[in-house]
Structures are given as structure tokens and as C-alpha cells.
Amino acid sequence: MLRTRLLFEKTGRAQYISHLDLLRTFQRVFLRAGIRLRHTEGFNPHPYLSFALPLPVGSESLCELLDFDLAEDIDLGALPARLNAKMPEGIRAVKAYRPETKFADLAYIRVEGAFFYDAGVPGGTVDKLAALFREKTLVISKKSKKGFVDFDIAPCVQSILFTPEGFDRLAVRAVITAQNPALNPENLVAAVRTHLPSCTPDFASFKRLEVLRRDNNVFR
Amino acid sequence: MDKRLERILPKVQKPARYTGGEYGQTVKDLSTVDTRVALCFPDTYEIGMSNLGMRILYGLANRMSGVWCERVFAPWGDMEEALRCASIGLYGLESGDPVRNFDIVAFSLGYEMAYTNVLNMLDLMGLPMRASERKDLTPLVIAGGTCAYNPEPMADFIDLFIIGEGEEVNGEVIGAYRAAKKSGLSKNEFLEQASRIGGVYVPSLYDVAYNGDGTVADIVPREGAPFPVVKRIAEDFDAAYFPEETIVPSTEIVHDRVVLELFRGCIRACRFCQAGYTYRPVRARGADRLVGCGVKALESAGYEEITLSSLSTSDYKELLPLCDGLLDWCEPRNISLSLPSLRADNFSMDLMSRVQKVRKTGLTFAPEAGSQRLRDAINKNVTEDDLIETCRVAFEGGWSSVKLYFMLGLPTETDEDVLAIAALAGKVLHTWKQYASNKARGVRITVSTSCFVPKPDTPFQWEAQVTPEEYQRRVELLRGAMRTRAITYNWHSPETSLIEAVLARGDRRIGAVLERVVKDGGRLDAWEEYFSFERWMNAFQACGLNPAFYAHRERPCGECFPWRAVSAGVDEAYLWGERNAAYKNEITPDCRAGCTGCGASALLKGGACDA
């Protein structure tokens, strides 16, 4: 079996492509590039495609991972360029390789983002936010299939740093859990809205920079 | 991307339809572009991107050097609200630039219920809706498509209509515009000049006079404008452009597959069908070219499905070789081939088994009427025996789902005809019981009815539509006659059909109604969640117009129709003859059995109609 992993970026206009649509998009990119994938057996054969961590719509990423099985042994060095020739704008294959790790060993994501305050960052916000995220518990109300449930995000934030960037925005750098449970960066905003309403940003955006192992080294 | 959009997009449903950036879009270097065209589809992205015509016209316009054509669709309600709230004008998907700064804003009119979207989109662009309020040459607002065969309800809003197929004439209009812009012509000077281009209808150059009873008395061209404007066609359809390299949406659309257009026109002459008359004469592509186009399109898009499209696909002369050629390529690649709009009469078992090899989909038939008498009257030459025989073959082959489409309110329809629909559905069920190869799976028979809408350029253009109350009575009659659980009955609302009927045969005065509806918040009227019958009725009242005059009135022979200045190429006398044949339950054989002299072949300079 020619299990292969692709490291790719999803930025710009492509950040609005949903997870399901991304799956469909990749199926077509492989077909366009003439790269044959091994299909599942059964009534409705389809290629096996597995994304490491679903990326929320409206977030960019430089470190997405996709596993698939090639149907034939091809030059992996040339694979990213072949795919990139057939990609929609904003998705860029970086590297293809034989994986030696399992997605289950993904522990953390390093993200950067920004909190926007259109009327200017309220005084003392950086300190208040820093204090907030030092709390031992940080419970937010999260929508689940069963309705709203309490979710303590404190254990999901390994580190977080706020830095002023101009008068109307704070840069946010954080390391958050990737799974079990995963933290959607939007939950950081929800925590502020819940516990520090006066510091709630008007808008926040995030970008994944790197995926990490439990020992905080880069996951590949 | 506009920073303000970055805040909006995460909050709206399916944001990928508002971003552009798909594989296959055309992006040009602005320093090489002198004419920017916004190709606008007045419905959502998912509908518009499924439209083959859009893809053809987009590809052709972008082949012109110096011209950059971008796409614009109607935003869904949440996006519209967000755009208005942030004062962001409608923009071209490719560049993100506001459409109000473009040269040409071109709308595709495929469905009357989308008219309000056209007005709303103009408003979202920041442009005045009324043509008379847009004084400058730029931006020029043009429109074409099937609905343009009666341009009158939209005449107040559109500077110039293109009648017929756009393959050739669009380029001519763009060319004339470029020349006019270069030499600094005024809008009126340009429009007068453009009206000399074949297939171009400039509504402001025609004066309409009305009789006391509200009917049109006369339509008089000014400044030497042609009368009538005869539609344009792609004469050599075999060689006509097919978009082998096209845009592949990054989000799911309605028809998410390669659409291969086999031929234009139809040999059948179903008397209710506007497309059946307005797409004439018949022009086909060769099977070899089609296989080549299909394979190239599949390869370049990476789609896993291809479908054949035409008004009556099973009438394509080379259908078997075409299917074989496509399947030879598709089967080893797990690509499926689907065949829509097959007629029950010549749906061969051979063909069905070929398609079945790849994927088994549900069967859909449109007998349109329940009784043979009424099917003869509307010239839908499908017999009950054909339909039952086809169902038998299908059930034996393992199919277990059949959809049957009918219209209620067809001219000459009686209660007996309505009840015959129930009887026909019952016979299909009985056939399943007798022949199904796998009864354990059960059967699903779906009967759908819609309210007949008389359309211009058909033999029924003189007919009255039944009232919503009468339609509802017939629905109840039919519902009472189909009580078994195996048959599901769906019926469309007659209220939408009533508005559609008014717009289809409306005159210029209807423009005021459209404007009123849009100002009252009307848009996305093809969508149940947005359509408001009350809003339309209020608008008619406010404008002093009676919808019944347009929908429920039978027109006498010789009445001056509002669309008289536009010709689809089929003689009115021929249509009237067909109308009389309907009342005598007389069928007209298909064009392949012999030319019936509709007049459309005169549109072909050289050859004859390829029926």
C-alpha cells in the first residue's frame, strides 16, 4: 500500500472552502493531475482521503495534512508541483512523503491570529486577557448535538500571548490542543465574551502555523 | 480580498460561493483589458454555475483579447443583508471589483421568477434599476436568454436585449460597444447603432400603444429600428464552441458534473413547450466530436460524472455510438454517465443496461397528461403502452423508483383527464407488482403536478391559465383518487405559476409591478422561502393592473402580442394551426417524419434543418 501524506496550505480565498467541499475538491485535483488513487472496494468505490484535523471555515493554515493511497509508485518529489498546477486559488501543496506517524499522535496546534477592536483596544486589555487565560478553569457554553454544554477550555490552551499591534488590534499567538478535545480558536473569543465582556473583540481571525506532537516538536 | 468581506464571509451560509478563486476561472492582467463584462445570473451561485449557457458565454467572451468577463450571482438573503449593511456593492467573483465600474452588465434570463433578482442585483450594484435613469453609455445593461423572447416586462430596465443564442452576437455587441466607447458615442447614439446588429432589440426604440381594453394596439419602431428583430442562432452548431476547460466550483452546485450538449432544437413539437419552438431549427453535433469534448472536459475538470443534455436526448440520432464511446472511457475510471429527459417511447432496454453498468439512478418520466386524449391534444406523443413497457423493463432490471411529472390546467383538460393520472400511476404500481425482480426493496412512485403556464411562441400562447382555485380543485380530485401508500403525490403551488404566467405574457406596464415588488423587499422569488404572493398582489393593485388580465384571459386570433417586435423564427400562423389541432385532439408527427413547415429553417442560410 502506497500510503502518502501531503502537507499543504489553505489560505486567502480558499479559507472559505468547507471541510466537505475540500474533500471533493481534492478528489478532483487528483483526477485533473492524472494521479491515480487506490479506491475503496464496494458498491460506491471512492478514493480514501483522510484529513488530519478539519480546519474551521474562515481560518487559514500553513500546515494541513492529508493522507491517501496512491495506486502506483510515482515520484513524490514531483507530486506537489503536479497538484499545484491543478489547484484552486489558495490551496498549495508543499511536500509529499511516506508518513511514519499516525494522526492520533497529533497533540497541539500553534496558531497566530488577531483580535480587532474597531474603536481602539480598550486600556489594560492585554493584562486582563493574560490574567484571564492564567485561570485554572475557563468555562464557556458550547453548542453541541445535545444543545448547549459547558466546556472548560483552560486545559486546551497550552500557552497564549497577546501583543499590541497598532491602536486597533492585538496579535494573538497560542498553542492549543489539536484533539481530544480539540479547541476551535473561536472558543478563545467565546471565553473573553463570557468572562471579560468589555474586552470582547469586534472580530478575530486565526491561522494555523504548525502542528505539534505531545513533546511540542513538529508533527509530520 | 476586501477586508470588510473577511468579516462577513465567516458568518454567512456557504461562503465559498461568494469568493471566486475556483479552478479554471479566468483572471486577466488589467493593463491588457479595455472592456470589463459582468456576466450576471439572477439566481444563486449553485443554480447559475449549473447553467451551461453561462459557461459557454463566459468562455467565449474571455477568448476576446482586451475583454475580461467575470461572474456575478444573486446573493442569498443573509449575504445580501450583510452587503447592504456594510455598503459593499455587488462585485465580480474573479476580481472582487465592484460591478458598477464595469463596462457591460449582462443578465441571463432563463426563468421569469428571476426578474426581481435582476432589479435587486442592479440595486445591489448601486445602479439605477430603470434604463432611462442610467444616462451614460457605461455601464451598459444588457440581457438575453429564453425569457427574452418576451422582453417587454423587463423593457424598462434593460438597455438592450440579445434575442436567441449568444455565441456570435454577443461578440458583435461587445465589439460595437468598444468602438462606441473609443469614439465617445452617447448611450443613445450607441443604442441606435447597436439596433442594426441582427438579433439586437433595443426596447427604447419601440413605442407601444394600448387599446381601451388594455390590449396592445400597436408597436412602432423608431430611428429605423428593425421590425421584427429575428433571433440569432449558432448556425454551425457542430463546430460551435464547447467549454472543454471550464470552472470547477469549490463548493457543491446543483449540476456538479460535465454537461454535454448533443443538439439544439427539438423534433417533437409538444404544444406547451416554449423551448421546443424557440430553440428551432434542429442542429446536432457529431458523436465523435461529442466523445472528444466529453473526455476533454472530464479530464480538465476532474469530474466523476457526465450527463447528456438536450431537449429530448433520446432523439439524438447517434445516441448508442455516443454512449459506447463515452462508456469506453468512463467505465475503467469509475466515471458515471447519466441520461436525463429520456422519452418513454424509445427508451431501449439496450441503452438502459449500458448506463446501468456504471450507476443506477431513479427513472423519471414526464407524460405531462394522464389520458391519451389529452396527450394527443398537447402533442406529447407518448402512449401508455410505451410507458408501461418501459417501466416493466426497468422493474425487471432492478429499478424501484419512478417519478412521473404532469401538468394540471392544460387546455381542454376535463376531470376525466385528471383522474386518468391516478389510473396511470396505479398501472405503474401494478406493473411493479407483476414484474419487480426484487420486491423486498419496495417501490416508490412519485407523482408531481404543476399548474400549466402558457408561454409566448407556443401554440398555447393564446390560452387562458386556470385560476389557482380551479387548480387546487383538480389537485384535490387527483389526491382523492390516489390513496395508496406506494404513491407519493407532490403538487406545486399555483400562486407562483400565476405570477409566472403574468410575467411570461406580460407587457411593458408589468415593469412597474416588478419595481414595486422589489422596492417592497421582493427577491429570490423562485425560492419558496422568499416568495410572497401577497406582495405581488399588492404591487398589482398599487400599479392598477389586474393579474387575471394577463394570466386567465384567452386571447383572440390576431391579437397583437406584447412580444410582436421579437421573432423566434416560427410563424404565428403555424402556431395557430397547431393550436387548432390541439382542440381537435390531432397530433402532429415529429419533424423527423417530415417537415411540418414551422418556418424556423429560414434561419439557416445554407443547409436545412437537421431533424
Short mmCIF file of C-alpha atoms in Angstrom, two decimals, chain B residues 170-466:
data_model
loop_
_atom_site.label_atom_id
_atom_site.label_comp_id
_atom_site.label_asym_id
_atom_site.label_seq_id
_atom_site.Cartn_x
_atom_site.Cartn_y
_atom_site.Cartn_z
CA ASN B 170 -22.53 38.67 -28.00
CA GLY B 171 -19.12 39.25 -29.54
CA GLU B 172 -20.63 41.65 -32.07
CA VAL B 173 -22.34 43.67 -29.34
CA ILE B 174 -19.18 43.81 -27.23
CA GLY B 175 -17.25 44.88 -30.33
CA ALA B 176 -19.75 47.65 -31.12
CA TYR B 177 -19.61 48.84 -27.53
CA ARG B 178 -15.82 49.05 -27.59
CA ALA B 179 -15.89 51.07 -30.77
CA ALA B 180 -18.57 53.37 -29.33
CA LYS B 181 -16.63 53.89 -26.12
CA LYS B 182 -13.48 54.68 -28.08
CA SER B 183 -15.19 57.24 -30.28
CA GLY B 184 -17.07 58.72 -27.33
CA LEU B 185 -20.62 57.99 -28.51
CA SER B 186 -23.50 58.79 -26.20
CA LYS B 187 -25.64 55.96 -24.90
CA ASN B 188 -28.45 56.79 -27.32
CA GLU B 189 -26.11 57.04 -30.28
CA PHE B 190 -24.67 53.66 -29.41
CA LEU B 191 -28.09 52.04 -28.92
CA GLU B 192 -29.27 53.26 -32.31
CA GLN B 193 -26.17 51.79 -33.88
CA ALA B 194 -26.45 48.52 -31.95
CA SER B 195 -30.07 48.08 -33.04
CA ARG B 196 -28.72 47.44 -36.56
CA ILE B 197 -26.95 44.29 -35.34
CA GLY B 198 -29.03 41.23 -36.13
CA GLY B 199 -30.73 39.82 -33.04
CA VAL B 200 -30.45 43.03 -31.02
CA TYR B 201 -33.64 44.54 -29.60
CA VAL B 202 -33.39 48.00 -28.08
CA PRO B 203 -36.71 48.47 -26.25
CA SER B 204 -36.40 52.25 -26.01
CA LEU B 205 -36.59 52.41 -29.82
CA TYR B 206 -40.10 50.92 -29.92
CA ASP B 207 -43.27 52.79 -28.95
CA VAL B 208 -46.16 50.75 -27.64
CA ALA B 209 -49.77 51.94 -27.92
CA TYR B 210 -52.62 50.33 -25.98
CA ASN B 211 -56.34 49.84 -26.67
CA GLY B 212 -59.01 50.90 -24.21
CA ASP B 213 -59.40 47.29 -23.04
CA GLY B 214 -55.73 47.10 -22.07
CA THR B 215 -54.54 45.04 -25.02
CA VAL B 216 -51.65 46.23 -27.16
CA ALA B 217 -52.83 48.25 -30.15
CA ASP B 218 -49.54 48.69 -31.96
CA ILE B 219 -45.78 48.59 -31.61
CA VAL B 220 -43.92 51.12 -33.72
CA PRO B 221 -40.15 51.17 -34.23
CA ARG B 222 -38.31 54.49 -34.28
CA GLU B 223 -34.97 55.61 -35.75
CA GLY B 224 -35.07 52.84 -38.34
CA ALA B 225 -35.01 50.04 -35.78
CA PRO B 226 -35.84 46.65 -37.32
CA PHE B 227 -39.26 45.06 -37.05
CA PRO B 228 -39.35 42.33 -36.04
CA VAL B 229 -35.98 41.55 -34.51
CA VAL B 230 -35.27 37.98 -35.55
CA LYS B 231 -33.35 35.75 -33.19
CA ARG B 232 -29.78 34.72 -33.82
CA ILE B 233 -28.53 31.15 -33.72
CA ALA B 234 -25.23 29.33 -33.88
CA GLU B 235 -25.76 28.07 -37.40
CA ASP B 236 -22.91 25.60 -37.43
CA PHE B 237 -23.65 24.06 -34.07
CA ASP B 238 -21.39 21.06 -34.71
CA ALA B 239 -18.42 23.39 -34.83
CA ALA B 240 -19.68 25.79 -32.16
CA TYR B 241 -17.61 26.41 -29.04
CA PHE B 242 -17.92 23.90 -26.24
CA PRO B 243 -16.30 24.79 -22.90
CA GLU B 244 -13.86 21.91 -22.56
CA GLU B 245 -11.89 23.85 -19.99
CA THR B 246 -14.27 25.36 -17.55
CA ILE B 247 -14.62 26.49 -13.97
CA VAL B 248 -14.81 23.77 -11.32
CA PRO B 249 -16.67 25.14 -8.31
CA SER B 250 -15.03 24.54 -4.95
CA THR B 251 -18.43 24.14 -3.34
CA GLU B 252 -21.29 21.89 -4.32
CA ILE B 253 -23.63 23.15 -7.02
CA VAL B 254 -26.87 21.69 -8.38
CA HIS B 255 -25.48 20.04 -11.50
CA ASP B 256 -21.96 19.24 -10.37
CA ARG B 257 -20.82 17.37 -13.46
CA VAL B 258 -19.84 17.74 -17.10
CA VAL B 259 -22.85 18.64 -19.23
CA LEU B 260 -22.54 17.61 -22.85
CA GLU B 261 -24.95 19.36 -25.19
CA LEU B 262 -25.86 16.99 -28.03
CA PHE B 263 -28.11 19.14 -30.16
CA ARG B 264 -30.21 22.29 -30.16
CA GLY B 265 -33.84 22.33 -31.12
CA CYS B 266 -36.36 19.55 -30.77
CA ILE B 267 -38.19 17.40 -33.29
CA ARG B 268 -41.17 16.75 -31.01
CA ALA B 269 -43.38 19.84 -31.03
CA CYS B 270 -45.06 19.37 -27.66
CA ARG B 271 -47.55 22.21 -27.86
CA PHE B 272 -46.99 23.54 -24.32
CA CYS B 273 -43.20 23.68 -24.58
CA GLN B 274 -41.60 27.05 -25.26
CA ALA B 275 -38.11 25.64 -25.67
CA GLY B 276 -39.43 23.13 -28.21
CA TYR B 277 -40.33 26.02 -30.52
CA THR B 278 -37.84 28.73 -29.66
CA TYR B 279 -34.73 26.51 -29.95
CA ARG B 280 -35.53 25.54 -33.53
CA PRO B 281 -34.16 24.65 -36.04
CA VAL B 282 -32.62 21.34 -35.04
CA ARG B 283 -28.82 21.31 -35.20
CA ALA B 284 -26.77 18.39 -33.90
CA ARG B 285 -23.15 17.68 -33.08
CA GLY B 286 -21.43 14.57 -34.38
CA ALA B 287 -20.90 11.72 -31.91
CA ASP B 288 -17.13 11.70 -32.48
CA ARG B 289 -16.78 15.36 -31.60
CA LEU B 290 -19.01 14.90 -28.57
CA VAL B 291 -16.96 12.00 -27.25
CA GLY B 292 -13.85 14.14 -27.70
CA CYS B 293 -15.43 17.13 -25.95
CA GLY B 294 -16.73 14.96 -23.12
CA VAL B 295 -13.41 13.27 -22.46
CA LYS B 296 -11.51 16.55 -22.58
CA ALA B 297 -13.98 18.22 -20.23
CA LEU B 298 -13.83 15.32 -17.78
CA GLU B 299 -10.05 15.30 -17.84
CA SER B 300 -9.70 19.03 -17.42
CA ALA B 301 -12.33 19.33 -14.65
CA GLY B 302 -11.74 16.12 -12.73
CA TYR B 303 -15.46 15.49 -12.53
CA GLU B 304 -16.65 11.97 -11.90
CA GLU B 305 -19.92 12.29 -13.70
CA ILE B 306 -21.02 13.35 -17.15
CA THR B 307 -24.54 13.94 -18.33
CA LEU B 308 -26.05 14.34 -21.76
CA SER B 309 -28.20 17.38 -22.26
CA SER B 310 -30.69 18.33 -24.92
CA LEU B 311 -34.39 18.94 -25.10
CA SER B 312 -35.04 15.29 -25.94
CA THR B 313 -31.82 13.35 -25.55
CA SER B 314 -33.16 10.03 -26.78
CA ASP B 315 -33.93 11.62 -30.16
CA TYR B 316 -30.23 12.11 -30.77
CA LYS B 317 -29.52 10.06 -33.88
CA GLU B 318 -26.13 8.74 -32.78
CA LEU B 319 -27.03 8.09 -29.15
CA LEU B 320 -25.80 4.50 -29.00
CA PRO B 321 -22.38 5.14 -30.55
CA LEU B 322 -22.05 8.22 -28.35
CA CYS B 323 -22.83 6.28 -25.18
CA ASP B 324 -20.49 3.49 -26.20
CA GLY B 325 -17.70 5.94 -26.94
CA LEU B 326 -18.13 7.69 -23.60
CA LEU B 327 -18.54 4.49 -21.60
CA ASP B 328 -15.36 3.05 -23.10
CA TRP B 329 -13.54 5.90 -21.45
CA CYS B 330 -15.67 6.31 -18.32
CA GLU B 331 -16.13 2.77 -17.07
CA PRO B 332 -12.49 1.93 -16.32
CA ARG B 333 -12.25 5.24 -14.48
CA ASN B 334 -15.35 4.83 -12.31
CA ILE B 335 -16.93 7.83 -14.02
CA SER B 336 -20.67 7.65 -14.36
CA LEU B 337 -22.80 8.63 -17.31
CA SER B 338 -26.35 9.83 -16.74
CA LEU B 339 -29.08 10.33 -19.28
CA PRO B 340 -31.75 12.85 -18.36
CA SER B 341 -35.01 13.65 -20.12
CA LEU B 342 -35.46 10.33 -21.84
CA ARG B 343 -38.76 9.71 -23.51
CA ALA B 344 -40.67 6.65 -22.51
CA ASP B 345 -41.32 5.69 -26.12
CA ASN B 346 -37.87 4.87 -27.37
CA PHE B 347 -36.09 4.16 -24.16
CA SER B 348 -34.48 0.95 -25.20
CA MET B 349 -33.52 -1.81 -22.86
CA ASP B 350 -30.13 -1.88 -24.52
CA LEU B 351 -29.43 1.72 -23.64
CA MET B 352 -30.67 1.31 -20.12
CA SER B 353 -28.46 -1.68 -19.45
CA ARG B 354 -25.44 0.22 -20.75
CA VAL B 355 -25.98 3.11 -18.43
CA GLN B 356 -26.77 0.79 -15.60
CA LYS B 357 -23.30 -0.70 -15.83
CA VAL B 358 -21.90 2.32 -14.10
CA ARG B 359 -24.57 3.59 -11.74
CA LYS B 360 -28.26 3.00 -11.26
CA THR B 361 -30.28 6.14 -10.74
CA GLY B 362 -34.01 6.67 -10.45
CA LEU B 363 -36.24 6.80 -13.51
CA THR B 364 -38.05 9.99 -14.36
CA PHE B 365 -40.78 10.35 -16.95
CA ALA B 366 -42.90 13.30 -17.91
CA PRO B 367 -46.09 12.03 -19.53
CA GLU B 368 -47.45 15.56 -18.75
CA ALA B 369 -51.07 14.38 -19.07
CA GLY B 370 -52.89 11.31 -17.77
CA SER B 371 -55.16 10.44 -20.68
CA GLN B 372 -54.22 9.59 -24.23
CA ARG B 373 -56.79 12.09 -25.44
CA LEU B 374 -55.08 14.97 -23.66
CA ARG B 375 -51.59 13.75 -24.53
CA ASP B 376 -52.70 13.88 -28.17
CA ALA B 377 -54.07 17.37 -27.68
CA ILE B 378 -50.75 18.63 -26.31
CA ASN B 379 -48.87 16.53 -28.86
CA LYS B 380 -46.91 14.65 -26.23
CA ASN B 381 -46.60 11.54 -28.28
CA VAL B 382 -46.07 9.05 -25.51
CA THR B 383 -48.51 6.17 -25.24
CA GLU B 384 -49.49 4.37 -22.10
CA ASP B 385 -48.20 1.11 -23.59
CA ASP B 386 -44.77 2.68 -24.13
CA LEU B 387 -44.63 3.94 -20.59
CA ILE B 388 -45.80 0.68 -19.01
CA GLU B 389 -43.45 -1.34 -21.19
CA THR B 390 -40.53 0.85 -20.19
CA CYS B 391 -41.46 0.53 -16.52
CA ARG B 392 -41.70 -3.24 -16.90
CA VAL B 393 -38.18 -3.40 -18.30
CA ALA B 394 -36.94 -1.09 -15.57
CA PHE B 395 -38.59 -3.02 -12.73
CA GLU B 396 -37.26 -6.29 -14.11
CA GLY B 397 -33.84 -4.69 -14.26
CA GLY B 398 -33.96 -3.82 -10.59
CA TRP B 399 -35.17 -0.20 -10.60
CA SER B 400 -37.60 0.53 -7.82
CA SER B 401 -38.18 4.24 -8.00
CA VAL B 402 -40.17 6.07 -10.67
CA LYS B 403 -41.03 9.74 -10.83
CA LEU B 404 -43.91 10.88 -13.03
CA TYR B 405 -44.41 14.54 -13.89
CA PHE B 406 -47.74 16.01 -15.01
CA MET B 407 -49.31 19.39 -15.60
CA LEU B 408 -52.79 20.32 -14.49
CA GLY B 409 -54.76 23.01 -16.27
CA LEU B 410 -53.67 22.14 -19.80
CA PRO B 411 -56.03 23.45 -22.49
CA THR B 412 -59.06 21.15 -22.99
CA GLU B 413 -58.43 19.28 -19.71
CA THR B 414 -61.51 17.67 -18.07
CA ASP B 415 -61.94 15.90 -14.72
CA GLU B 416 -61.71 12.64 -16.64
CA ASP B 417 -58.20 13.61 -17.78
CA VAL B 418 -57.20 14.49 -14.21
CA LEU B 419 -58.40 11.14 -12.88
CA ALA B 420 -56.52 9.38 -15.67
CA ILE B 421 -53.29 10.48 -13.94
CA ALA B 422 -54.27 8.40 -10.91
CA ALA B 423 -55.15 5.47 -13.15
CA LEU B 424 -51.80 5.69 -14.91
CA ALA B 425 -49.88 5.78 -11.63
CA GLY B 426 -51.95 2.78 -10.49
CA LYS B 427 -50.94 0.88 -13.61
CA VAL B 428 -47.28 1.63 -12.98
CA LEU B 429 -47.69 0.25 -9.47
CA HIS B 430 -49.44 -2.84 -10.84
CA THR B 431 -46.58 -3.34 -13.30
CA TRP B 432 -44.12 -3.27 -10.44
CA LYS B 433 -46.15 -5.86 -8.52
CA GLN B 434 -46.14 -8.11 -11.57
CA TYR B 435 -42.55 -7.77 -12.74
CA ALA B 436 -40.27 -6.42 -9.99
CA SER B 437 -37.16 -8.55 -9.70
CA ASN B 438 -36.68 -7.54 -6.10
CA LYS B 439 -39.97 -6.84 -4.33
CA ALA B 440 -38.36 -6.79 -0.90
CA ARG B 441 -36.99 -3.30 -1.59
CA GLY B 442 -40.45 -1.90 -2.08
CA VAL B 443 -41.39 0.65 -4.71
CA ARG B 444 -41.52 4.42 -4.72
CA ILE B 445 -43.77 6.05 -7.27
CA THR B 446 -43.84 9.82 -7.09
CA VAL B 447 -46.47 11.80 -8.97
CA SER B 448 -45.86 15.54 -9.27
CA THR B 449 -48.17 18.11 -10.77
CA SER B 450 -47.63 21.74 -11.58
CA CYS B 451 -50.01 24.35 -12.90
CA PHE B 452 -49.67 24.88 -16.65
CA VAL B 453 -48.24 28.26 -17.66
CA PRO B 454 -48.98 29.33 -21.25
CA LYS B 455 -45.83 30.73 -22.85
CA PRO B 456 -45.10 33.01 -25.79
CA ASP B 457 -44.12 31.44 -29.10
CA THR B 458 -46.08 28.25 -28.44
CA PRO B 459 -49.43 27.08 -29.85
CA PHE B 460 -50.89 27.76 -26.40
CA GLN B 461 -49.83 31.41 -26.28
CA TRP B 462 -53.47 32.39 -26.82
CA GLU B 463 -54.77 30.22 -23.94
CA ALA B 464 -56.08 31.15 -20.52
CA GLN B 465 -54.36 29.73 -17.46
CA VAL B 466 -56.72 28.08 -14.96
#
